[in-house]
Amino acid sequence: MFESPTIAEFVTQSNLASTLPGTLLVAWTLLLVLVDLFAGDEREHWTPLGACLGLGVSFVANLFVYAPAADQQTALYGMFIADAFTGFLNIVILVATLLAVLMSRDYLMRAGIHRGEYYILTLLSSAGAMFMVAANDLIVVFVALELLSIPLYILAAFRSIKNDGGELALKSEESGMKYFILGAFSSAFLVFGAALVYGASGTTNIPQILEVAPAVVDAASSATFYLVVGTALLIVGLGFKVAVVPFHMWTPDVYEGAPTPVTALMSVTAKIGGFAALLRILVTALSVLLLVDGGVAAWQTTISIIAALTLVLGNFVAISQRNLKRMLAYSSIAHAGYIMVALAAAGTAGSADSATQGALVYILAYMFTNLGAFAVVMTIERVDGGGGNIDDITGLARSRPLLAMAMTIFMLSLTGIPLTAGFVGKFMVFAAAVQAGLVGLAVIGVLTSVVSAFYYMRVVVNMYLRDSSGELLPALETVYVRWAINIALAGTLIFGIFYPLASNLVSMVSIA
Amino acid sequence: MDFLNDPNALPWLIPAGPLLAFLIITLLTNKSKLVPASDHHEYGGHHPDYDGMLVPVVARYSRVISIGVGMCGVLAALVISWVTLYNASQLHHIGQEVLASSIAWMDTGETAFKMGVLVDPATVIMLVMVPIAVLMIFIYSIGYMAHDPRQARFFALISLFAGAMLTLVVADNVLLLFVGWEIMGVCSYMLIGFWFEKESAYKAAIKAFTTTRIADVVMLLGIAYLYSLTGTLNYRDIMYNPETLDMLATTAPIIFGGWTVSAASIIGIFLIIGTVGKSAQFPLHVWLPDAMEGPTPVSAMIHAAAMVSAGIFSLIRLYPLFAAGGDPHHGVLTEPLAFMAVVGAFTALLAATMAVAQNDVKAVLAYSTISQLGFMMAALGIGAYIAAAFHLITHAFFKALLFMAAGSVIHGMEHGEHHVHEHGHGHDASHHPDEGHHFDPQDMRNMGGLRKTMPVTFWTFLIGGLSLSGFPIITAGFWSKDEILADAWLGVQNYGSGAHGMVFIMLALAAFMTAFYTMRQIALTFGGEARTEAAKHANLGKGVVSITMTLPLIILAFFAIGAGFVGVPNDFPVLNAIFSPEYNAFHHLTVEALPLSEATAAFSSLPDYHAKAPPFNIIPVATSVLVALLGLWLGWLVYWRKPLKAGQRDPMENFLGPLHPVLQNRYYLDEIYGRVFVAPSQWLSAQIISFLDRGIIDALLHIIARLFTWLGDLVKVLNLWLIDGVGDGIPIAIFNFGGWLRRMQSGRVQQYMLLILAAAVAIGIVLVLSSGAALAQ
């Protein structure tokens, strides 16, 4: 007979404290709904401020969770896990959200939409991402993924602005709708994959799958087949979230149509959530399961192919883009490819830790750089979506020298030039790939990086070497987005120049 | 790391002030507008070359800010240096113990390359000299650059220059030294070409940059070789570690017949070539005289406090490497030492002869710098490590003084010329600017009698000049030069060494000429009567400008005399009782920078680095007293007693006859270099550009660019057309989805979903196949 515990017993047994970074953020967000309700006309000040404070509170709570793998804690009877992996990614998510909130404040002011639910949805989505990086169970992965995604669907459609003719511009709605349909579709794959894995192993808990899997494989029954197909479906479902080829098709459409801060946010937090789940599921749960001779996980080939396709397609198609947001969208596909390289490397026994650490550093560098680049794009883009073409930044170095300098550094970092964070990330990922024996993949990565220089440097060339038509670009942005750029720039440079900083931060991460 | 309380970590902050100042000035004072130079009232003929040009004018407030920020930066460096010096003095025995701190900078496989700071005796002596000299140069610059529209730029660059020098000084490894070295190279390029509207200025800048670059490439090779052999570039790990030194001295990568060259020698010579470029030694000395095209404070910076000192400083730092394998104190020189001795002694003499025939007040000083650096180089070559360091310090003080005093003279002459021009008593037809004859305020033949109008400048210049000449006992230059000669004589006396003898004779000759041309310069500039109207009215004016320009001279004059007394030999008659009762302070400090005798005794390849100071000997002392006084006396006889009249020929022209134009034209070395190196390489470049660049590289680039664009288009087409096309065909057949989505867009979402489905199948197949081994179990 199951006896229901008291609340106090529940709290202690379930170790709720270690879920505080996410749960506090949700609780704070629900309070913020009330604040927004009563703030009246002042809400355009109070809600974003409250959102920033909430991020701060969550940040502080996260510091208590941040622990080496040996001291990891699980909560809610093994559903959640709190370790260095969680702690590090939580910080990245929180900083990314902060930057997105700063950019949003600017965007909403300029667009004349003062709606508090915007920030509420942003925070909820980030909380979803935080639950996802803490997920230790396939069910939690799914629920957290939905918490991450559903607010993003709404946010993508948020830009209901009338154009010059007085008609509603439908691009944003279209973007949100597309994202929603495809997202729901891919979630179905995820759930189905989780169901197959459950069917084969009898559990959805990630560490338990690890324990059960060898026995399943030894039995060589049809259960092994379900496990393999389930893995494939999980890769599909999460591959959509991180936008790797061939699940990338939605990305340029959605990125271009969504409000720029939302694009920036989803290009980072959704990817972090997806990659965290992929790492936890593939590296922790399924690494031992599918070991073929030679100490290589069976899914490595698949992931390698996806990574190579993503690198090639993302980088080559980005070349022919004229719209900056579309270019960044394809570039974000390409960057997902580099993280996939790290994921593939984690499939080799013995290099799981270094590859995971490389992926985390890459994510950190990508977060600062990509958000910074989007913030710069925001400063020159008009709210109706115009002005974001590559020709529109011509002569930026003359009219806005500091902005052009910041953009140059972001472009250098995206290319992976030393003394920027992007280099450190790429270096660690490629080093892990080589260590894992994936030399070919590393070579593809390096070569496509060279290709990427082609379109990133075109931005720099346009800013510095081409003369503008004569009129100087007006300063459209407010101080908030400038702060976002400053923070992103500082991150990009600090982690780039102080080379060991990033690798030291992730040195205690271990999920294998 | 708690920087302020940790004596080991504090040196990190020494270069921080000037570097920060550079950033702040660059970032905050870049708001300027372009105005025609003639419209700008402050221009008033100060730099006639600007006429008609658009010059950027910085708002006054930002000029004040840039000066203030620059001063704060250098003051911070000075204060932190002093605190560091105090911390160093608290060490039990500096040299054996050091202040050091480092961080892992880049992990490379198993090892990490460490970047750090080190305060050992060599650092200490530089920390005494560099911040003070730099501060004086900064103060002087306030006055000297007061009317320049690009003050902010100037202070930013000179702050960066100072920061780079301090980085180099506190660096604990050769790579960081090289970083500072290169930043100084860039700064010198930008500062020599500071008045880039003048053709001669930007040409000098390019010359300085390319000449030093040649040397730097060789130096970098040496550094790379050193790293590949030892796996570290840390000074203490290499220079204070007898095992490493022994390994380098006994590794012999080149055996040519009976001639074996050790790795230490190859690395040593490569590194020395770097200094030959940086410290302007023959044959790469040609850039330094041209470098005076920059503003005078920059000349002082390059010639005294920073750039050329850095070259010698790096050699002092690396001295144990050069001496490894030989025993300079017993007459056995290694290849690098012999190389230094020959190059140094030859340069010292060569440059001294050139200086004799120069008429430009700064050119004389430029050649004297080359000559004095030759002294230091030669001293290092014969193992007189400490004497070289000593001369480096004293030279830095009196040369900074001389350059800034010369700058004051030029400033005064310009002032005088301006005065003459304004008040219309330009009766001196030959120097009237309207007649196409450009008045040269730097030509000593236009000066004379300046002692009356510019007394402070005169007296300080005199002190500096006497110190340069090595005037006995009371000047710093005497003590340091005397020590070099004493060391050389010791070699001759004890081991009958030919190298020591050569160095002794050549340096004594060079010292004699130094005294002579210095007296000639003093006499031509300050002696006799004014030879032009401008000289008659030359003065620095009144107010802040003149104070900021004379105060540093007075302070440096104190050092030009006092700095020598720290190195009085403790067996020098009479004076040892006052200045060195127990030991020679400078020697006592510096000698500990070398590996300990007990440690090196175990290695037969290594010399005993702990050389004793040369015992007192009357011959070198008498020689240095004699050459100095003789040179000064001759100069006095020829130039002071019978002052040059306006338009009169220089007595040297008569005396030297056909040799004079050769000396004046620097042995035509610039012309020869022009013919032999510059012209052919320009011709070659032209050929390469026309053939290789246009014919091959451009074509190749175009092909690659086309290929990439084409590939990009292809993938785009594949993405949009092929995949969409397939997607279009199949969904019509399979899915007949509702129309509302289609109205919103072209129906691509379905295609995307179809693609996801197809990919899911593909991934499933790949996974099943690749996990076949697991499935078959």
Short mmCIF file of N, CA and C in Angstrom, two decimals, chain A residues 133-246:
data_model
loop_
_atom_site.label_atom_id
_atom_site.label_comp_id
_atom_site.label_asym_id
_atom_site.label_seq_id
_atom_site.Cartn_x
_atom_site.Cartn_y
_atom_site.Cartn_z
N VAL A 133 18.53 20.60 -19.92
CA VAL A 133 19.93 20.24 -19.65
C VAL A 133 20.05 19.48 -18.33
N ALA A 134 18.99 19.57 -17.49
CA ALA A 134 19.03 18.84 -16.23
C ALA A 134 18.27 17.51 -16.33
N ALA A 135 17.73 17.21 -17.51
CA ALA A 135 16.88 16.02 -17.64
C ALA A 135 17.70 14.76 -17.53
N ASN A 136 17.17 13.83 -16.74
CA ASN A 136 17.86 12.55 -16.54
C ASN A 136 16.91 11.40 -16.91
N ASP A 137 15.85 11.78 -17.64
CA ASP A 137 14.82 10.79 -17.94
C ASP A 137 14.20 11.20 -19.27
N LEU A 138 13.89 10.22 -20.09
CA LEU A 138 13.37 10.56 -21.41
C LEU A 138 12.05 11.33 -21.33
N ILE A 139 11.24 11.03 -20.32
CA ILE A 139 9.98 11.75 -20.15
C ILE A 139 10.25 13.23 -19.90
N VAL A 140 11.23 13.46 -18.99
CA VAL A 140 11.56 14.86 -18.67
C VAL A 140 12.11 15.55 -19.90
N VAL A 141 12.91 14.82 -20.68
CA VAL A 141 13.42 15.41 -21.91
C VAL A 141 12.26 15.90 -22.75
N PHE A 142 11.24 15.07 -22.90
CA PHE A 142 10.12 15.45 -23.75
C PHE A 142 9.36 16.63 -23.18
N VAL A 143 9.03 16.57 -21.89
CA VAL A 143 8.25 17.65 -21.28
C VAL A 143 9.03 18.97 -21.34
N ALA A 144 10.32 18.87 -21.03
CA ALA A 144 11.13 20.09 -21.03
C ALA A 144 11.24 20.64 -22.45
N LEU A 145 11.33 19.75 -23.41
CA LEU A 145 11.42 20.19 -24.79
C LEU A 145 10.17 20.96 -25.18
N GLU A 146 9.04 20.48 -24.73
CA GLU A 146 7.80 21.19 -25.06
C GLU A 146 7.74 22.54 -24.35
N LEU A 147 8.20 22.57 -23.10
CA LEU A 147 8.23 23.86 -22.38
C LEU A 147 9.17 24.83 -23.08
N LEU A 148 10.22 24.28 -23.63
CA LEU A 148 11.16 25.12 -24.37
C LEU A 148 10.53 25.61 -25.68
N SER A 149 9.82 24.72 -26.35
CA SER A 149 9.41 25.01 -27.72
C SER A 149 8.14 25.84 -27.80
N ILE A 150 7.13 25.50 -27.01
CA ILE A 150 5.82 26.14 -27.22
C ILE A 150 5.89 27.66 -27.08
N PRO A 151 6.59 28.18 -26.03
CA PRO A 151 6.72 29.65 -26.00
C PRO A 151 7.44 30.19 -27.23
N LEU A 152 8.38 29.42 -27.75
CA LEU A 152 9.11 29.92 -28.93
C LEU A 152 8.19 29.98 -30.15
N TYR A 153 7.26 29.01 -30.26
CA TYR A 153 6.31 29.07 -31.38
C TYR A 153 5.54 30.39 -31.33
N ILE A 154 5.09 30.71 -30.10
CA ILE A 154 4.29 31.94 -29.97
C ILE A 154 5.16 33.16 -30.25
N LEU A 155 6.36 33.14 -29.68
CA LEU A 155 7.25 34.31 -29.84
C LEU A 155 7.59 34.53 -31.32
N ALA A 156 7.76 33.44 -32.05
CA ALA A 156 8.12 33.59 -33.46
C ALA A 156 7.04 34.33 -34.21
N ALA A 157 5.79 34.17 -33.75
CA ALA A 157 4.68 34.82 -34.45
C ALA A 157 4.32 36.16 -33.83
N PHE A 158 5.19 36.69 -33.01
CA PHE A 158 4.84 37.84 -32.18
C PHE A 158 4.80 39.16 -32.94
N ARG A 159 5.46 39.19 -34.08
CA ARG A 159 5.66 40.48 -34.75
C ARG A 159 4.45 40.82 -35.62
N SER A 160 3.32 41.10 -34.99
CA SER A 160 2.14 41.44 -35.80
C SER A 160 2.13 42.94 -36.00
N ILE A 161 2.80 43.36 -37.03
CA ILE A 161 2.95 44.80 -37.27
C ILE A 161 2.30 45.12 -38.59
N LYS A 162 1.66 46.25 -38.60
CA LYS A 162 1.06 46.68 -39.87
C LYS A 162 2.15 47.27 -40.76
N ASN A 163 2.12 46.93 -42.04
CA ASN A 163 3.08 47.52 -42.95
C ASN A 163 2.58 48.85 -43.47
N ASP A 164 3.27 49.39 -44.44
CA ASP A 164 2.93 50.74 -44.91
C ASP A 164 1.49 50.82 -45.41
N GLY A 165 1.04 49.76 -46.03
CA GLY A 165 -0.32 49.77 -46.57
C GLY A 165 -1.39 49.54 -45.52
N GLY A 166 -1.00 49.39 -44.26
CA GLY A 166 -1.96 49.17 -43.21
C GLY A 166 -2.37 47.72 -43.05
N GLU A 167 -1.81 46.85 -43.86
CA GLU A 167 -2.16 45.44 -43.71
C GLU A 167 -1.18 44.78 -42.74
N LEU A 168 -1.64 43.73 -42.12
CA LEU A 168 -0.77 43.01 -41.22
C LEU A 168 0.30 42.27 -42.03
N ALA A 169 1.56 42.43 -41.60
CA ALA A 169 2.63 41.67 -42.25
C ALA A 169 2.56 40.25 -41.73
N LEU A 170 2.40 39.30 -42.65
CA LEU A 170 2.13 37.94 -42.22
C LEU A 170 3.39 37.10 -42.03
N LYS A 171 4.52 37.67 -42.34
CA LYS A 171 5.74 36.86 -42.32
C LYS A 171 5.99 36.22 -40.96
N SER A 172 5.74 37.01 -39.92
CA SER A 172 6.00 36.52 -38.58
C SER A 172 5.03 35.40 -38.20
N GLU A 173 3.74 35.61 -38.51
CA GLU A 173 2.76 34.56 -38.23
C GLU A 173 3.11 33.29 -38.98
N GLU A 174 3.49 33.48 -40.22
CA GLU A 174 3.85 32.34 -41.04
C GLU A 174 5.01 31.59 -40.41
N SER A 175 5.98 32.38 -39.95
CA SER A 175 7.15 31.79 -39.32
C SER A 175 6.76 30.97 -38.11
N GLY A 176 5.90 31.54 -37.26
CA GLY A 176 5.48 30.84 -36.05
C GLY A 176 4.71 29.58 -36.39
N MET A 177 3.82 29.69 -37.36
CA MET A 177 3.00 28.56 -37.74
C MET A 177 3.86 27.40 -38.25
N LYS A 178 4.78 27.75 -39.13
CA LYS A 178 5.66 26.73 -39.70
C LYS A 178 6.46 26.02 -38.60
N TYR A 179 6.97 26.84 -37.72
CA TYR A 179 7.80 26.31 -36.64
C TYR A 179 6.97 25.36 -35.80
N PHE A 180 5.72 25.77 -35.53
CA PHE A 180 4.85 24.97 -34.68
C PHE A 180 4.55 23.62 -35.34
N ILE A 181 4.17 23.66 -36.59
CA ILE A 181 3.78 22.41 -37.25
C ILE A 181 4.95 21.44 -37.32
N LEU A 182 6.08 21.98 -37.77
CA LEU A 182 7.25 21.11 -37.90
C LEU A 182 7.75 20.65 -36.54
N GLY A 183 7.66 21.55 -35.55
CA GLY A 183 8.09 21.19 -34.21
C GLY A 183 7.24 20.07 -33.64
N ALA A 184 5.93 20.20 -33.83
CA ALA A 184 5.03 19.16 -33.32
C ALA A 184 5.32 17.84 -34.02
N PHE A 185 5.55 17.93 -35.32
CA PHE A 185 5.86 16.74 -36.11
C PHE A 185 7.09 16.02 -35.58
N SER A 186 8.14 16.82 -35.33
CA SER A 186 9.39 16.19 -34.88
C SER A 186 9.26 15.70 -33.44
N SER A 187 8.44 16.38 -32.63
CA SER A 187 8.24 15.90 -31.26
C SER A 187 7.64 14.50 -31.28
N ALA A 188 6.79 14.27 -32.27
CA ALA A 188 6.19 12.95 -32.38
C ALA A 188 7.26 11.88 -32.55
N PHE A 189 8.27 12.19 -33.36
CA PHE A 189 9.39 11.26 -33.54
C PHE A 189 10.07 10.99 -32.21
N LEU A 190 10.27 12.08 -31.47
CA LEU A 190 10.96 11.95 -30.19
C LEU A 190 10.18 11.02 -29.26
N VAL A 191 8.90 11.26 -29.17
CA VAL A 191 8.08 10.46 -28.25
C VAL A 191 8.07 9.01 -28.69
N PHE A 192 7.92 8.80 -29.98
CA PHE A 192 7.90 7.45 -30.50
C PHE A 192 9.24 6.75 -30.22
N GLY A 193 10.31 7.49 -30.43
CA GLY A 193 11.64 6.93 -30.15
C GLY A 193 11.77 6.56 -28.68
N ALA A 194 11.29 7.46 -27.81
CA ALA A 194 11.38 7.20 -26.37
C ALA A 194 10.56 5.95 -26.03
N ALA A 195 9.40 5.83 -26.69
CA ALA A 195 8.54 4.68 -26.43
C ALA A 195 9.24 3.38 -26.83
N LEU A 196 9.90 3.38 -27.98
CA LEU A 196 10.60 2.18 -28.43
C LEU A 196 11.73 1.82 -27.47
N VAL A 197 12.47 2.85 -27.03
CA VAL A 197 13.56 2.59 -26.10
C VAL A 197 13.00 2.02 -24.80
N TYR A 198 11.87 2.59 -24.35
CA TYR A 198 11.23 2.07 -23.13
C TYR A 198 10.81 0.63 -23.33
N GLY A 199 10.25 0.36 -24.50
CA GLY A 199 9.82 -0.99 -24.79
C GLY A 199 10.97 -1.98 -24.74
N ALA A 200 12.10 -1.53 -25.23
CA ALA A 200 13.25 -2.44 -25.28
C ALA A 200 13.91 -2.61 -23.93
N SER A 201 13.99 -1.53 -23.15
CA SER A 201 14.79 -1.58 -21.93
C SER A 201 13.95 -1.61 -20.67
N GLY A 202 12.68 -1.26 -20.76
CA GLY A 202 11.81 -1.28 -19.60
C GLY A 202 11.98 -0.09 -18.69
N THR A 203 12.71 0.91 -19.12
CA THR A 203 12.86 2.10 -18.28
C THR A 203 13.07 3.33 -19.17
N THR A 204 12.73 4.47 -18.63
CA THR A 204 13.02 5.71 -19.36
C THR A 204 14.13 6.50 -18.68
N ASN A 205 14.61 5.98 -17.57
CA ASN A 205 15.65 6.70 -16.84
C ASN A 205 17.00 6.48 -17.52
N ILE A 206 17.69 7.57 -17.79
CA ILE A 206 18.89 7.47 -18.62
C ILE A 206 19.97 6.57 -18.01
N PRO A 207 20.35 6.75 -16.73
CA PRO A 207 21.37 5.85 -16.18
C PRO A 207 20.90 4.39 -16.14
N GLN A 208 19.59 4.21 -15.93
CA GLN A 208 19.10 2.82 -15.89
C GLN A 208 19.15 2.17 -17.27
N ILE A 209 18.90 2.97 -18.31
CA ILE A 209 19.03 2.43 -19.66
C ILE A 209 20.45 1.91 -19.85
N LEU A 210 21.40 2.72 -19.35
CA LEU A 210 22.80 2.33 -19.46
C LEU A 210 23.05 0.97 -18.80
N GLU A 211 22.40 0.77 -17.63
CA GLU A 211 22.61 -0.48 -16.91
C GLU A 211 21.97 -1.66 -17.64
N VAL A 212 20.78 -1.43 -18.18
CA VAL A 212 20.01 -2.53 -18.75
C VAL A 212 20.52 -2.91 -20.14
N ALA A 213 20.99 -1.90 -20.86
CA ALA A 213 21.28 -2.08 -22.28
C ALA A 213 22.17 -3.28 -22.61
N PRO A 214 23.29 -3.48 -21.90
CA PRO A 214 24.15 -4.60 -22.30
C PRO A 214 23.41 -5.93 -22.28
N ALA A 215 22.54 -6.11 -21.29
CA ALA A 215 21.80 -7.35 -21.21
C ALA A 215 20.88 -7.50 -22.41
N VAL A 216 20.26 -6.38 -22.79
CA VAL A 216 19.36 -6.40 -23.94
C VAL A 216 20.12 -6.81 -25.19
N VAL A 217 21.31 -6.21 -25.35
CA VAL A 217 22.10 -6.51 -26.54
C VAL A 217 22.53 -7.98 -26.53
N ASP A 218 22.94 -8.47 -25.35
CA ASP A 218 23.39 -9.85 -25.25
C ASP A 218 22.28 -10.83 -25.63
N ALA A 219 21.07 -10.46 -25.24
CA ALA A 219 19.96 -11.36 -25.52
C ALA A 219 19.71 -11.48 -27.02
N ALA A 220 20.15 -10.46 -27.80
CA ALA A 220 20.03 -10.46 -29.25
C ALA A 220 18.61 -10.75 -29.70
N SER A 221 17.67 -10.24 -28.97
CA SER A 221 16.27 -10.44 -29.35
C SER A 221 15.82 -9.29 -30.23
N SER A 222 14.54 -9.27 -30.53
CA SER A 222 14.00 -8.15 -31.31
C SER A 222 14.09 -6.85 -30.52
N ALA A 223 14.26 -6.97 -29.18
CA ALA A 223 14.39 -5.76 -28.36
C ALA A 223 15.57 -4.91 -28.81
N THR A 224 16.64 -5.56 -29.25
CA THR A 224 17.79 -4.80 -29.72
C THR A 224 17.41 -3.95 -30.93
N PHE A 225 16.63 -4.53 -31.80
CA PHE A 225 16.19 -3.80 -32.98
C PHE A 225 15.37 -2.57 -32.59
N TYR A 226 14.46 -2.77 -31.64
CA TYR A 226 13.67 -1.62 -31.18
C TYR A 226 14.57 -0.52 -30.62
N LEU A 227 15.57 -0.98 -29.89
CA LEU A 227 16.48 -0.01 -29.28
C LEU A 227 17.18 0.82 -30.36
N VAL A 228 17.63 0.15 -31.41
CA VAL A 228 18.33 0.85 -32.49
C VAL A 228 17.38 1.81 -33.21
N VAL A 229 16.19 1.33 -33.54
CA VAL A 229 15.24 2.20 -34.24
C VAL A 229 14.82 3.34 -33.33
N GLY A 230 14.64 3.03 -32.06
CA GLY A 230 14.30 4.09 -31.11
C GLY A 230 15.39 5.16 -31.08
N THR A 231 16.63 4.73 -31.09
CA THR A 231 17.74 5.69 -31.11
C THR A 231 17.65 6.57 -32.35
N ALA A 232 17.37 5.93 -33.50
CA ALA A 232 17.27 6.70 -34.73
C ALA A 232 16.18 7.76 -34.61
N LEU A 233 15.04 7.38 -34.04
CA LEU A 233 13.94 8.33 -33.94
C LEU A 233 14.27 9.45 -32.97
N LEU A 234 14.99 9.12 -31.88
CA LEU A 234 15.40 10.17 -30.95
C LEU A 234 16.33 11.15 -31.65
N ILE A 235 17.23 10.61 -32.47
CA ILE A 235 18.15 11.50 -33.20
C ILE A 235 17.36 12.42 -34.13
N VAL A 236 16.34 11.87 -34.78
CA VAL A 236 15.53 12.69 -35.68
C VAL A 236 14.84 13.81 -34.90
N GLY A 237 14.19 13.42 -33.80
CA GLY A 237 13.42 14.41 -33.04
C GLY A 237 14.29 15.51 -32.50
N LEU A 238 15.44 15.16 -31.96
CA LEU A 238 16.31 16.19 -31.40
C LEU A 238 17.09 16.90 -32.50
N GLY A 239 17.38 16.18 -33.58
CA GLY A 239 18.08 16.80 -34.71
C GLY A 239 17.29 17.97 -35.27
N PHE A 240 15.95 17.87 -35.22
CA PHE A 240 15.14 18.99 -35.66
C PHE A 240 15.36 20.20 -34.78
N LYS A 241 15.42 19.97 -33.46
CA LYS A 241 15.57 21.09 -32.53
C LYS A 241 16.90 21.80 -32.73
N VAL A 242 17.95 21.03 -33.01
CA VAL A 242 19.26 21.67 -33.16
C VAL A 242 19.52 22.05 -34.62
N ALA A 243 18.56 21.75 -35.49
CA ALA A 243 18.62 22.18 -36.88
C ALA A 243 19.86 21.70 -37.60
N VAL A 244 20.03 20.38 -37.65
CA VAL A 244 21.11 19.85 -38.46
C VAL A 244 20.51 19.28 -39.74
N VAL A 245 21.32 19.22 -40.77
CA VAL A 245 20.88 18.66 -42.04
C VAL A 245 20.57 17.18 -41.83
N PRO A 246 19.52 16.63 -42.32
CA PRO A 246 18.51 17.23 -43.20
C PRO A 246 17.27 17.75 -42.48
#
